[in-house]
mmCIF file of C-alpha atoms in Angstrom:
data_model
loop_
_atom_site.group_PDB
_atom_site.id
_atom_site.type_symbol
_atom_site.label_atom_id
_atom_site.label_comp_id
_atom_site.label_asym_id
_atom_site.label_seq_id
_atom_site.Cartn_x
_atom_site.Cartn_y
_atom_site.Cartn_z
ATOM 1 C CA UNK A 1 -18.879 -18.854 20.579
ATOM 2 C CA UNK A 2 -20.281 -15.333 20.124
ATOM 3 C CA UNK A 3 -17.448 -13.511 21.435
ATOM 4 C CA UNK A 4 -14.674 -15.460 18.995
ATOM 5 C CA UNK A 5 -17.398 -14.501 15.690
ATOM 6 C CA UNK A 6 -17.510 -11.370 16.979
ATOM 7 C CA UNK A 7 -13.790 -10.533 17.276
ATOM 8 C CA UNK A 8 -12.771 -10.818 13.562
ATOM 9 C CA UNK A 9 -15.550 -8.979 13.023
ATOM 10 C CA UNK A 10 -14.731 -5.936 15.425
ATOM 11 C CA UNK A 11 -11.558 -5.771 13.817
ATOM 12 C CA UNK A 12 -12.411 -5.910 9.933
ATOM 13 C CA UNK A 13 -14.960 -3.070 10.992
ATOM 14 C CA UNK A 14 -12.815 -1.323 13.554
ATOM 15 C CA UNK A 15 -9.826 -1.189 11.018
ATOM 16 C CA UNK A 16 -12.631 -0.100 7.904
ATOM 17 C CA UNK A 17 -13.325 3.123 10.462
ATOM 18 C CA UNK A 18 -9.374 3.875 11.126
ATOM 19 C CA UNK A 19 -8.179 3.952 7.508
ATOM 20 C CA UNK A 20 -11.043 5.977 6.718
ATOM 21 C CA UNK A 21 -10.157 8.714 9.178
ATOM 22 C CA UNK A 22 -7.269 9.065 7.225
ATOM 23 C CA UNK A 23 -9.484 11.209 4.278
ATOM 24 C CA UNK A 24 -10.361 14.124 6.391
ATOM 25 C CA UNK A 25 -7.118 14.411 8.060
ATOM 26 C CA UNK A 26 -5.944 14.660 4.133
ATOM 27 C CA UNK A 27 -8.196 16.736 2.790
ATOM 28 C CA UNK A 28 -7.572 19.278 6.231
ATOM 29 C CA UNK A 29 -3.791 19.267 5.896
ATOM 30 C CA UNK A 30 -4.057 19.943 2.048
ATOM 31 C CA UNK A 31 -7.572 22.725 2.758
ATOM 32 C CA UNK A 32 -6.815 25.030 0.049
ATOM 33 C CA UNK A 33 -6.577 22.030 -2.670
ATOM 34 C CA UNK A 34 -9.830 20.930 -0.917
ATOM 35 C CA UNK A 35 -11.618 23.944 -0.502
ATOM 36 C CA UNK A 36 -13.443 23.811 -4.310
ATOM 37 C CA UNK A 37 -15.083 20.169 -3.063
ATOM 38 C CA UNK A 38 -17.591 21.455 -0.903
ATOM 39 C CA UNK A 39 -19.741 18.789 1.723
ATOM 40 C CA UNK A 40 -20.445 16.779 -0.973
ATOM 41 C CA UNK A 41 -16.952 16.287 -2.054
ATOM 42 C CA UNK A 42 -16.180 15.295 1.320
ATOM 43 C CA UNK A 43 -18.343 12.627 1.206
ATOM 44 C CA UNK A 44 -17.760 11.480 -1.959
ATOM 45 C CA UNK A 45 -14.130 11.097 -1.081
ATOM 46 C CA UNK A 46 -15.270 9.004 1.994
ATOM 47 C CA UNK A 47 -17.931 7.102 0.514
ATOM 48 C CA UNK A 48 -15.796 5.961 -2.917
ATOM 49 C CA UNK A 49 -12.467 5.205 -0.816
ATOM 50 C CA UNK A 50 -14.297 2.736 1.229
ATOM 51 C CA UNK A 51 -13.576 0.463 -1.401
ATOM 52 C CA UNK A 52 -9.558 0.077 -0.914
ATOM 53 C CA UNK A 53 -10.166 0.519 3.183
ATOM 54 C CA UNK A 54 -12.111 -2.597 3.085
ATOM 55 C CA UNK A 55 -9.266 -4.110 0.655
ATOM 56 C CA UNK A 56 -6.810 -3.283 3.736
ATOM 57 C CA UNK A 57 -8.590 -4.306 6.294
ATOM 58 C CA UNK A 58 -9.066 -7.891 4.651
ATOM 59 C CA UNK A 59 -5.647 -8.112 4.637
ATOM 60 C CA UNK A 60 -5.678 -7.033 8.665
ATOM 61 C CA UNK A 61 -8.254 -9.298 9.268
ATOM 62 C CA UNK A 62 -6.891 -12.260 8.187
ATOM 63 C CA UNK A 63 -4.440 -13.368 10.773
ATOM 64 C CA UNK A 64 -6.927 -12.702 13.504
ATOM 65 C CA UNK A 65 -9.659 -15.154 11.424
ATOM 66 C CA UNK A 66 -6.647 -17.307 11.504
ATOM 67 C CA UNK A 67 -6.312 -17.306 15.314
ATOM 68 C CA UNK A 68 -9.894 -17.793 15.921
ATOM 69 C CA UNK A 69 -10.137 -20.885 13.767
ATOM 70 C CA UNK A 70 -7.202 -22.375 15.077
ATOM 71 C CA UNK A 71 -8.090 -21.622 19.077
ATOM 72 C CA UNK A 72 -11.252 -23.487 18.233
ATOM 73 C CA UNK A 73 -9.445 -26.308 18.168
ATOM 74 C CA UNK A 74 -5.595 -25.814 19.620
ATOM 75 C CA UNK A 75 -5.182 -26.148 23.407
ATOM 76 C CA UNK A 76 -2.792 -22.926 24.499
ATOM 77 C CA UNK A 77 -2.774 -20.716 26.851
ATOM 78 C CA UNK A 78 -5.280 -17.625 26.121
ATOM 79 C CA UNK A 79 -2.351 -15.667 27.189
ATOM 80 C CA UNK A 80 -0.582 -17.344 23.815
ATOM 81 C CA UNK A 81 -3.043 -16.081 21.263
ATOM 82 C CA UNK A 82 -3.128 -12.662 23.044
ATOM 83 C CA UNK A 83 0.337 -12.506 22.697
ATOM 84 C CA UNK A 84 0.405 -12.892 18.909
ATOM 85 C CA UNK A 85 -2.475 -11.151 18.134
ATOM 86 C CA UNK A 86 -0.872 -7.923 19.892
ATOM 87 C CA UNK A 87 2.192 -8.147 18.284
ATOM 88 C CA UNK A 88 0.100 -8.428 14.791
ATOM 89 C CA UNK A 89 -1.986 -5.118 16.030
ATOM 90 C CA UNK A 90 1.178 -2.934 16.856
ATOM 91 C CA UNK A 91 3.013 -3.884 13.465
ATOM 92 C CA UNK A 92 -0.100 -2.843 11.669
ATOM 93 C CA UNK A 93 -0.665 0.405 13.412
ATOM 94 C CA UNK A 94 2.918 1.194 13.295
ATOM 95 C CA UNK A 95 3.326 0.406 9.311
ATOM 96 C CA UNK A 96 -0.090 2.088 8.539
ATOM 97 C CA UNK A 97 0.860 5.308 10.869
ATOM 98 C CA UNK A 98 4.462 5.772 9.252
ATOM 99 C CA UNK A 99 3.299 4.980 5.525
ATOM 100 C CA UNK A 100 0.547 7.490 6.207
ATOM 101 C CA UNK A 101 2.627 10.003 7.751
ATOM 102 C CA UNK A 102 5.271 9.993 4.870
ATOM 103 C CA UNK A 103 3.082 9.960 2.548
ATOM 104 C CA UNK A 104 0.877 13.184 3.705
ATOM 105 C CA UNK A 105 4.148 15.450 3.763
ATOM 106 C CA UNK A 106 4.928 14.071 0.093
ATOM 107 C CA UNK A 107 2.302 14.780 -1.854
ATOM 108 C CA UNK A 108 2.668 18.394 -1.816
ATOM 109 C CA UNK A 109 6.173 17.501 -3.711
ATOM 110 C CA UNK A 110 5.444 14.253 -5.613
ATOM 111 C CA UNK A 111 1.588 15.192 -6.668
ATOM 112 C CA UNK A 112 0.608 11.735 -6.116
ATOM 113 C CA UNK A 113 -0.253 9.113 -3.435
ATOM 114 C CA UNK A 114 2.884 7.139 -1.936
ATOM 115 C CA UNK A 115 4.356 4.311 -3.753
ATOM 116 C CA UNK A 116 7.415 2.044 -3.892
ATOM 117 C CA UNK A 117 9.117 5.161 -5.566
ATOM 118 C CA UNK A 118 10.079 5.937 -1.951
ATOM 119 C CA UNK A 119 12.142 3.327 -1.230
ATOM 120 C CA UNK A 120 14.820 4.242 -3.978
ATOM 121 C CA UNK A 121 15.386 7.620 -1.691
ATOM 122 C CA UNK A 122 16.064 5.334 1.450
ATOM 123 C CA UNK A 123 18.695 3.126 -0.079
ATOM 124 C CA UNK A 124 20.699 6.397 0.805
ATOM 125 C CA UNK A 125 18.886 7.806 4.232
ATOM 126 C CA UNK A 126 21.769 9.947 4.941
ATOM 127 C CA UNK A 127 21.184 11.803 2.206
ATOM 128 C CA UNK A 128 17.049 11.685 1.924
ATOM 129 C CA UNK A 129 17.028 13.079 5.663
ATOM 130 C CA UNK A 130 19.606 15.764 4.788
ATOM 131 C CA UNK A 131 16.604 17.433 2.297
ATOM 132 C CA UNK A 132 13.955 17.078 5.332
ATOM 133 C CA UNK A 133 12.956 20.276 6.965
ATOM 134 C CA UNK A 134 13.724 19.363 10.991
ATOM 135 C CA UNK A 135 10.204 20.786 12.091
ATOM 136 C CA UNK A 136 7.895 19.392 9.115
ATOM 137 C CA UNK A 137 10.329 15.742 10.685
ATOM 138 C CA UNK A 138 9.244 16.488 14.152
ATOM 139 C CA UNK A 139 5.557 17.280 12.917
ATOM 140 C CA UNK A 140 4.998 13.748 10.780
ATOM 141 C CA UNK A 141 6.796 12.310 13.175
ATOM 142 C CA UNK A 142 4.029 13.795 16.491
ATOM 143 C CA UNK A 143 1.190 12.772 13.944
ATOM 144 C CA UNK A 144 2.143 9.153 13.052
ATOM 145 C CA UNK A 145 2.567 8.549 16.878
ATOM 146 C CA UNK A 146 -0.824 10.111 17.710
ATOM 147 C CA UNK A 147 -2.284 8.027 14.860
ATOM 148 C CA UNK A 148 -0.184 5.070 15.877
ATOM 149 C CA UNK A 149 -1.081 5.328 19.331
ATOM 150 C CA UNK A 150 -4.746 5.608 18.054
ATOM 151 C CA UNK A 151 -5.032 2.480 16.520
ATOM 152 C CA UNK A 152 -3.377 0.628 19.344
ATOM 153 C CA UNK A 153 -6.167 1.537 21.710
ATOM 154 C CA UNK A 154 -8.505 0.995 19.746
ATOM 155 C CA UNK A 155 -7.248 -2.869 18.718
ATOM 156 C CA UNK A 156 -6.804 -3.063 22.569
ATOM 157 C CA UNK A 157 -10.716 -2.418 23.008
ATOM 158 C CA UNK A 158 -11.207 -4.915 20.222
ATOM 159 C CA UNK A 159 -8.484 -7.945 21.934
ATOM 160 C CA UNK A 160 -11.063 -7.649 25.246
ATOM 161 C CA UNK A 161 -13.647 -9.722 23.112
ATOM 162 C CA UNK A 162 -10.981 -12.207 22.138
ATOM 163 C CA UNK A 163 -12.055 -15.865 23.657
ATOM 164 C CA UNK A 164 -9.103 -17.999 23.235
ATOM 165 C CA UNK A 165 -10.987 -20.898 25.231
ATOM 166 C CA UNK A 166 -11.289 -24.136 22.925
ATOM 167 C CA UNK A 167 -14.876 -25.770 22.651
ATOM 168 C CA UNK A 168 -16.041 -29.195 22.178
ATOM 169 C CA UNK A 169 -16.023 -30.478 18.812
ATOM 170 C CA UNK A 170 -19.589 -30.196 17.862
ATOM 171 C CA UNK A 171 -19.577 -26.750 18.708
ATOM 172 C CA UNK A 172 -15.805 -26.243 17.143
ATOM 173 C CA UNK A 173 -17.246 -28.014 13.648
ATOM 174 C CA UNK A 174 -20.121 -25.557 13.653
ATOM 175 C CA UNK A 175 -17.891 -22.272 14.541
ATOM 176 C CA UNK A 176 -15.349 -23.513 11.361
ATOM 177 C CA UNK A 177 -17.791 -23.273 9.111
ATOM 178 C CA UNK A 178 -18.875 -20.321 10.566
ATOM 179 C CA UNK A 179 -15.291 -18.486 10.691
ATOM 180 C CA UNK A 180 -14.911 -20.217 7.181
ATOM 181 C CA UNK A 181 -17.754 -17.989 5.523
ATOM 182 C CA UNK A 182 -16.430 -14.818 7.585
ATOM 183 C CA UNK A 183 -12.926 -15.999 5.558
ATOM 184 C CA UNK A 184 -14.916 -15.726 2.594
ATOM 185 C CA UNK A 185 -16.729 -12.420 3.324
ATOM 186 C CA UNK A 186 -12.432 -11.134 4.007
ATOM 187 C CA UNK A 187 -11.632 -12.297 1.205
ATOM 188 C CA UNK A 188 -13.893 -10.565 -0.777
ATOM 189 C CA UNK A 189 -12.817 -7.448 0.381
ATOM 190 C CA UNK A 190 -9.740 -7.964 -0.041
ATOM 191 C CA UNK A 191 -10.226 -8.646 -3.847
ATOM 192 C CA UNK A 192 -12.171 -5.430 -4.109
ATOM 193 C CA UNK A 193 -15.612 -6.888 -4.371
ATOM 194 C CA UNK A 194 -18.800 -5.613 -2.895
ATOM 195 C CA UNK A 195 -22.350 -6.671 -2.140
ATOM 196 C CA UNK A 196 -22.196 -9.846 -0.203
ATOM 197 C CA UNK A 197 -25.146 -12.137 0.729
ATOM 198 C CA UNK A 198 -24.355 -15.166 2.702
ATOM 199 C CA UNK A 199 -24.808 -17.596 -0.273
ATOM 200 C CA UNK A 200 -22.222 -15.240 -2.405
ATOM 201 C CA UNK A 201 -19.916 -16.050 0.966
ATOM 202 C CA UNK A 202 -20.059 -19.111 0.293
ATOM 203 C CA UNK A 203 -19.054 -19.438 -2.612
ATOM 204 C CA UNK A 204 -16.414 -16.631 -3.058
ATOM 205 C CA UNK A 205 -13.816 -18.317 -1.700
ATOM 206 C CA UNK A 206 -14.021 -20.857 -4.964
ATOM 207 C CA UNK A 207 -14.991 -18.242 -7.578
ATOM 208 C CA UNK A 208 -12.346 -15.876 -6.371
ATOM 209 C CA UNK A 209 -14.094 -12.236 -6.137
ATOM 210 C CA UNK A 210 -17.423 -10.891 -7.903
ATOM 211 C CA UNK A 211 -15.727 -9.212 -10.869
ATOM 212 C CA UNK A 212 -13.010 -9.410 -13.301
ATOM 213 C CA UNK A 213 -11.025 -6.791 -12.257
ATOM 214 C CA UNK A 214 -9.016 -6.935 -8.814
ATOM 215 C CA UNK A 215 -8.784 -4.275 -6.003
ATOM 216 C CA UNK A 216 -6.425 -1.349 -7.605
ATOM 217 C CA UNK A 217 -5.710 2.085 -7.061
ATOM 218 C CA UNK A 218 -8.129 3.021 -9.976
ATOM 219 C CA UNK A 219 -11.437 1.740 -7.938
ATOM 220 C CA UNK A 220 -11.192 4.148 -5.849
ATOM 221 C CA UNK A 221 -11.446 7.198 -8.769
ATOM 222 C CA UNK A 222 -14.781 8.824 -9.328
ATOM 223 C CA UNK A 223 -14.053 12.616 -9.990
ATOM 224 C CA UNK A 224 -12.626 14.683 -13.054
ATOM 225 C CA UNK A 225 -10.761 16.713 -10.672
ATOM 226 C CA UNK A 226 -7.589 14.528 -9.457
ATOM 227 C CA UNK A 227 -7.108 15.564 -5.818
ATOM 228 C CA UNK A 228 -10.342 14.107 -4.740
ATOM 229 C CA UNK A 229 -9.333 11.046 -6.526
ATOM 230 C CA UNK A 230 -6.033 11.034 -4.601
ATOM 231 C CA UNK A 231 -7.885 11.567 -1.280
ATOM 232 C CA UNK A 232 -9.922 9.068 -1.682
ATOM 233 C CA UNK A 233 -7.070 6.858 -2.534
ATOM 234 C CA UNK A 234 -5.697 4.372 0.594
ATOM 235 C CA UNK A 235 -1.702 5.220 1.147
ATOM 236 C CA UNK A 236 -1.416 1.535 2.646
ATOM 237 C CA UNK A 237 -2.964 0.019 -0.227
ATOM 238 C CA UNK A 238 -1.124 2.186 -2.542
ATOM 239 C CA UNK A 239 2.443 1.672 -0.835
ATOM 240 C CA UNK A 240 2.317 -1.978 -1.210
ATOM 241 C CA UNK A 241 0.515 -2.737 -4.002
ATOM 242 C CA UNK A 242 3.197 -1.073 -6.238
ATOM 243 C CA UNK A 243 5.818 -3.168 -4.325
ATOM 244 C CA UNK A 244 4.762 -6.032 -6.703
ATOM 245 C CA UNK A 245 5.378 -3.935 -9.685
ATOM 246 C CA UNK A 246 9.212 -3.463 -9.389
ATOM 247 C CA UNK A 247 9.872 -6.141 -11.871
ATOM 248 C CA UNK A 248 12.921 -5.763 -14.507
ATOM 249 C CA UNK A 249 11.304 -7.228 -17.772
ATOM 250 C CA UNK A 250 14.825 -6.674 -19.742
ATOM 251 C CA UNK A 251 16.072 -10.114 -17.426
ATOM 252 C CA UNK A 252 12.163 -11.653 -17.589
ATOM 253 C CA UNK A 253 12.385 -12.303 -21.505
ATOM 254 C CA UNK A 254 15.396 -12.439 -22.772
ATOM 255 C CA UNK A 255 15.799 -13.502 -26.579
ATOM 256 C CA UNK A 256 19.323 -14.707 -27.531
ATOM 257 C CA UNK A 257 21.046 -16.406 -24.703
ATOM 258 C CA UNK A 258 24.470 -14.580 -24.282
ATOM 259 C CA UNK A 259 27.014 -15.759 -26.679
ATOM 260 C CA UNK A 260 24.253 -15.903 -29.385
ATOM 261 C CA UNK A 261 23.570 -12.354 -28.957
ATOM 262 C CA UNK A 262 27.644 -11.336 -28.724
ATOM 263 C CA UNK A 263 27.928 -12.949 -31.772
ATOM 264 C CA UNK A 264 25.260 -10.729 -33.796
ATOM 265 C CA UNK A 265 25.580 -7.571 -31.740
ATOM 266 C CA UNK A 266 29.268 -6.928 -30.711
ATOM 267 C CA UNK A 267 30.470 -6.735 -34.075
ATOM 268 C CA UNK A 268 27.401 -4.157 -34.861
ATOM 269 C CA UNK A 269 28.255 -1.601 -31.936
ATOM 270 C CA UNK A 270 32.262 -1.778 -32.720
ATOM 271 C CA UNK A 271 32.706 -3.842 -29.607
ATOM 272 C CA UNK A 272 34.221 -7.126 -30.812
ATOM 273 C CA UNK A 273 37.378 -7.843 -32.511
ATOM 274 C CA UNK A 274 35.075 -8.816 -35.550
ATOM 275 C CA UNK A 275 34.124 -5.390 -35.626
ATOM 276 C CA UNK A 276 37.405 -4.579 -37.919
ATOM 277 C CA UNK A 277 38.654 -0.815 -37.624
ATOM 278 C CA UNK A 278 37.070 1.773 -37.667
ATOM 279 C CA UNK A 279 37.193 5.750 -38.649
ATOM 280 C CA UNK A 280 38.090 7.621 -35.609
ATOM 281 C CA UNK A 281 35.346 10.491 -34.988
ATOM 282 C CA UNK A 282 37.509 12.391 -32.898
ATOM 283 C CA UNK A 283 41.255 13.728 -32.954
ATOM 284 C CA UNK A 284 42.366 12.322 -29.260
ATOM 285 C CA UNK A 285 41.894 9.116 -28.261
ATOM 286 C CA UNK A 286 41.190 10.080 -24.223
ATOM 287 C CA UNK A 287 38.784 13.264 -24.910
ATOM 288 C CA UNK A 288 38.174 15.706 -22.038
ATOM 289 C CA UNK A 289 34.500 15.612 -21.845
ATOM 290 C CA UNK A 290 32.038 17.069 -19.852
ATOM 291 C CA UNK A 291 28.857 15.846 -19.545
ATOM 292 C CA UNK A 292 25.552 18.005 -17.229
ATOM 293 C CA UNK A 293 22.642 16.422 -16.609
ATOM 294 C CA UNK A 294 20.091 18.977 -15.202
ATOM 295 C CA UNK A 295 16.807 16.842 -13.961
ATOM 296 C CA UNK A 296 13.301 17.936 -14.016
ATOM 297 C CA UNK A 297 14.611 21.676 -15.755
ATOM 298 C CA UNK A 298 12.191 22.085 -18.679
ATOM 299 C CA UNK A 299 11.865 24.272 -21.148
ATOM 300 C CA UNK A 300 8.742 26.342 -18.744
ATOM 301 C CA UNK A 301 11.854 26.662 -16.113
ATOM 302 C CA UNK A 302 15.046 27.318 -18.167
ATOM 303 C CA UNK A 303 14.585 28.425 -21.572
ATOM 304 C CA UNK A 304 17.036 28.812 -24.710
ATOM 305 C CA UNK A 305 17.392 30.359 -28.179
ATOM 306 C CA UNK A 306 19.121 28.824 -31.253
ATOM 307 C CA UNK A 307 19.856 31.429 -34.073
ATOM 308 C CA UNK A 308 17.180 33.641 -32.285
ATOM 309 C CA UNK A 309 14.312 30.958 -32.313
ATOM 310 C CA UNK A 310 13.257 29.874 -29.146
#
């Protein structure tokens, strides 16, 4: 019974240890941004992004608590629940490697941690990969294999402990409750809460967390100067949390239903035939027009003068 409370443990705190390792790799690829933080800023970085690592590694956690409370009970083959809990290890260290990877070669161009933004490049990957330098590809790609290949072993270690052996019932009533208040403990981090006791276990799982205010990218922030905020910011946690923020309001709420709002609105924008005619602006009805769009050029980057005012 040890060995199956001790596995969900290993892994929460094994996975806690492997995001964080992800900060000083950060802070060494981007050194000269860095270099003004001094020890302490290291540490801070560390110390303050714990907070979203332990976030992440709830959500790790929780299929292996999952497996543990269900081999208390389920007769399968060990071999079964091995099986599963490998295939959950390699997604995770494969996701986590490649978001990680991406998202350290970005943020020298985007200035902030990865988000969903990405995605919108890779509806086209043709073209996204066409703008990637082939050696800074080949170096991402040698790091989020090393990383990858990192975590693996180290969930391998962790699967070792696994006991997939079912119990008798007395003992499998006692290790629920058990794995239930190790539940509650995961999902407290995974709401972004901190200071546990084993009576607050208890009872998170019915109040929910310890504060109003959910894990978000803004826990993590502790500095006036923004890079160390960034660093100590988890790319995981960041990547998919803004997934759930791609919502198009304009279709959540709309006012009129559709003929309603032809009615009031066509005749307004000289769109319906109750529009009546209107005063030509120009002297051709198929104008030759030419429209630029030049993103991102400012006035810092391309200036002009009007009359001889800037």
């Amino acid at each position: 019974m040890r060995r199956k409370l001790a596995f969900p443990i290993a892994v929460f705190a094994a996975t806690v240890v492997m995001m964080a390792v992800q900060k000083p790799v950060f802070m060494a690829y981007y050194v000269v941004e860095a270099a003004g933080a001094g020890f302490r800023g290291w540490i801070d970085v560390l110390w303050h992004g714990l907070t979203l690592d332990m976030t992440v590694a709830g959500y790790v956690t929780a299929l292996p608590i999952l497996v543990t409370l269900l081999s208390l009970w389920l007769r399968l083959p060990e071999k079964v629940w091995r099986g599963v809990l490998t295939t959950w290890f390699v997604l995770v260290a494969v996701t986590t490697a490649v978001i990680f990877a991406v998202d350290v070669a970005l943020y020298e161009h985007w200035g902030f941690r990865i988000d969903s933004t990405v995605l919108i490049y890779l509806a086209d990957p043709e073209e996204a990969m066409a703008s990637v330098d082939f050696w800074l590809g080949v170096r991402q790609t040698l790091l989020a294999a090393a990383y990858a290949a990192g975590m693996i072993w180290v969930y391998r270690r962790i699967l070792g402990v696994f006991d997939g052996r079912t119990v008798g019932w007395r003992v499998a009533s006692l290790g629920s409750l058990a794995v239930v208040m190790l539940a509650g403990f995961d999902f407290l981090a995974i709401r972004g809460g901190t200071g546990a006791s084993v009576a607050g276990v208890l009872f998170l799982p019915i109040r929910g967390g310890v504060s109003v205010a959910t894990a978000n990218v803004s826990k993590v922030y502790f500095s006036p100067t923004q890079f160390l905020n960034h660093a100590a910011t988890n790319p995981v946690f960041s990547f998919l949390a803004s997934l759930g923020d791609r919502v198009d309001y304009a279709d959540e709420y709309p006012f009129f239903d559709e003929a309603v709002r032809a009615a009031k609105f066509d005749a307004l924008r000289g769109n319906g035939p109750a529009a009546g005619p209107t005063e030509p602006v120009l002297n051709t009805a198929r104008p030759n027009v030419v429209i630029v769009i030049l993103e991102s050029f400012a006035r810092t980057v391309m200036d002009a003068e009007v009359g001889g005012e800037p």
